[in-house]
Short mmCIF file of C-alpha atoms in Angstrom, two decimals:
data_model
loop_
_atom_site.label_atom_id
_atom_site.label_comp_id
_atom_site.label_asym_id
_atom_site.label_seq_id
_atom_site.Cartn_x
_atom_site.Cartn_y
_atom_site.Cartn_z
CA LEU A 1211 0.00 0.17 0.66
CA ALA A 1212 2.50 2.71 0.37
CA SER A 1213 4.67 2.20 -2.57
CA GLN A 1214 0.82 3.07 -3.83
CA GLY A 1215 0.91 6.56 -2.36
CA ARG A 1216 -1.18 4.92 0.66
CA PRO A 1217 0.00 5.71 3.73
CA ALA A 1218 0.79 1.73 5.32
CA ARG A 1219 -2.05 -0.30 7.76
CA VAL A 1220 -0.10 0.17 11.56
CA LEU A 1221 -1.40 -2.10 14.23
CA ALA A 1222 -1.57 -0.86 17.55
CA VAL A 1223 -1.65 -3.44 20.47
CA SER A 1224 -2.28 -1.72 24.18
CA GLY A 1225 -3.70 -3.06 27.00
CA ASP A 1226 -7.35 -0.89 28.35
CA GLY A 1227 -5.35 0.69 30.93
CA SER A 1228 -2.72 2.16 28.29
CA ALA A 1229 -6.06 3.13 26.21
CA MET A 1230 -7.66 5.39 29.13
CA TYR A 1231 -4.29 7.51 27.77
CA SER A 1232 -4.80 7.60 24.02
CA ILE A 1233 -8.34 7.37 23.38
CA SER A 1234 -9.20 11.18 21.96
CA GLU A 1235 -6.53 9.63 19.31
CA LEU A 1236 -9.96 7.94 18.22
CA ALA A 1237 -10.75 11.29 16.87
CA THR A 1238 -7.45 11.83 15.28
CA VAL A 1239 -7.54 8.88 13.24
CA ARG A 1240 -11.37 9.02 11.87
CA GLN A 1241 -11.24 12.94 11.39
CA HIS A 1242 -8.16 12.14 8.77
CA ASN A 1243 -9.11 8.09 7.64
CA LEU A 1244 -5.62 6.66 9.40
CA PRO A 1245 -5.32 3.51 8.28
CA VAL A 1246 -5.08 1.84 11.71
CA THR A 1247 -6.14 -1.20 13.91
CA TRP A 1248 -5.85 -0.91 17.14
CA LEU A 1249 -6.14 -3.36 19.53
CA ILE A 1250 -7.15 -3.76 22.95
CA VAL A 1251 -6.86 -5.87 25.28
CA ASP A 1252 -9.16 -5.56 27.91
CA ASP A 1253 -8.13 -7.24 31.41
CA GLY A 1254 -10.01 -4.94 33.76
CA GLY A 1255 -7.25 -2.85 35.34
CA TYR A 1256 -3.04 -1.94 34.35
CA GLY A 1257 -2.67 -5.87 34.09
CA ILE A 1258 1.15 -5.50 33.83
CA LEU A 1259 0.97 -3.44 37.13
CA ARG A 1260 -0.91 -6.45 38.46
CA GLU A 1261 1.49 -9.00 37.41
CA TYR A 1262 4.87 -7.24 39.55
CA MET A 1263 2.45 -6.40 42.62
CA MET A 1264 1.03 -10.15 42.79
CA ASP A 1265 4.27 -11.34 41.85
CA ALA A 1266 6.89 -8.79 44.59
CA PHE A 1267 3.81 -8.59 47.24
CA GLY A 1268 1.50 -11.47 47.31
CA LYS A 1269 -1.47 -9.02 45.71
CA ALA A 1270 -1.98 -6.01 43.93
CA THR A 1271 -3.11 -2.34 45.03
CA ALA A 1272 -5.12 -0.03 43.09
CA THR A 1273 -4.35 -1.86 39.38
CA GLU A 1274 -8.55 -2.34 38.83
CA LEU A 1275 -9.69 0.11 36.36
CA ALA A 1276 -13.97 1.41 35.68
CA GLY A 1277 -13.66 0.85 32.23
CA PRO A 1278 -15.50 1.84 29.63
CA ASP A 1279 -17.02 0.04 26.57
CA PHE A 1280 -14.50 -0.14 24.51
CA VAL A 1281 -16.44 -1.05 21.75
CA ARG A 1282 -19.33 1.86 22.10
CA LEU A 1283 -16.74 4.23 22.57
CA ALA A 1284 -14.99 3.54 18.90
CA GLU A 1285 -18.03 4.09 17.29
CA ALA A 1286 -18.86 7.01 19.63
CA PHE A 1287 -16.38 8.28 17.40
CA GLY A 1288 -16.69 6.50 14.32
CA VAL A 1289 -14.69 4.07 14.21
CA PRO A 1290 -16.00 0.68 13.94
CA ALA A 1291 -14.77 -1.51 16.66
CA ARG A 1292 -15.95 -5.52 17.26
CA GLN A 1293 -15.33 -7.68 20.13
CA ALA A 1294 -13.78 -11.11 19.52
CA ALA A 1295 -13.43 -13.85 21.99
CA PRO A 1296 -9.87 -14.68 22.83
CA GLY A 1297 -10.34 -17.56 19.90
CA GLU A 1298 -11.57 -15.01 18.09
CA VAL A 1299 -8.36 -12.79 17.64
CA GLY A 1300 -6.67 -14.08 14.38
CA PRO A 1301 -10.04 -13.65 12.08
CA ALA A 1302 -10.83 -10.66 13.66
CA LEU A 1303 -7.87 -9.25 13.16
CA ARG A 1304 -7.04 -10.06 9.45
CA GLU A 1305 -10.53 -8.81 8.80
CA ALA A 1306 -9.57 -5.07 10.23
CA LEU A 1307 -6.50 -5.23 8.77
CA ALA A 1308 -7.75 -6.03 5.28
CA ALA A 1309 -9.92 -2.84 5.77
CA ASP A 1310 -9.76 0.76 4.84
CA GLY A 1311 -9.37 3.29 7.72
CA PRO A 1312 -9.54 3.05 11.92
CA ASN A 1313 -11.14 0.58 13.74
CA VAL A 1314 -11.02 -0.87 17.01
CA VAL A 1315 -11.04 -4.81 17.79
CA VAL A 1316 -11.23 -5.57 21.46
CA VAL A 1317 -10.40 -8.51 23.59
CA ARG A 1318 -11.64 -9.20 27.52
CA THR A 1319 -8.75 -11.58 28.46
CA ARG A 1320 -6.02 -11.82 31.62
CA LEU A 1321 -2.83 -12.13 30.27
CA LYS A 1322 -0.35 -13.74 32.31
CA MET A 1323 3.00 -12.44 31.70
CA PHE A 1324 5.59 -14.03 29.49
CA ALA A 1325 8.90 -13.25 32.09
CA PRO A 1326 8.97 -10.76 34.25
CA THR A 1327 10.90 -7.86 32.70
CA HIS A 1328 11.43 -5.93 36.17
CA LEU A 1329 14.21 -7.71 37.54
CA GLN A 1330 17.33 -8.25 36.53
CA PRO A 1331 19.48 -11.69 36.76
#
């Protein structure tokens, strides 16, 4: 696509906590009809901080968030959005990446940290 003078599609991936910091970018991608697919992993809070705290202290505090319905929020900005179950993320992303303009895919799940990134051996 970029070779045809059109920008290449971008895939942005974030958790719901970090999505709350940049939700206004939905207005930007809609206004400029940018080819951005945003995958939001909604685990109800700051998942990575939750993992760090559980690992270090055995309990997490202040990591749960009262968040919006991200599908409806994206649609309120005029950005097509859909929710996908964890097993449906592959097909949902393939469809979203093939679309024109911006779109959002939301998956509600808790991911486990693949390895501690805050500890140095």
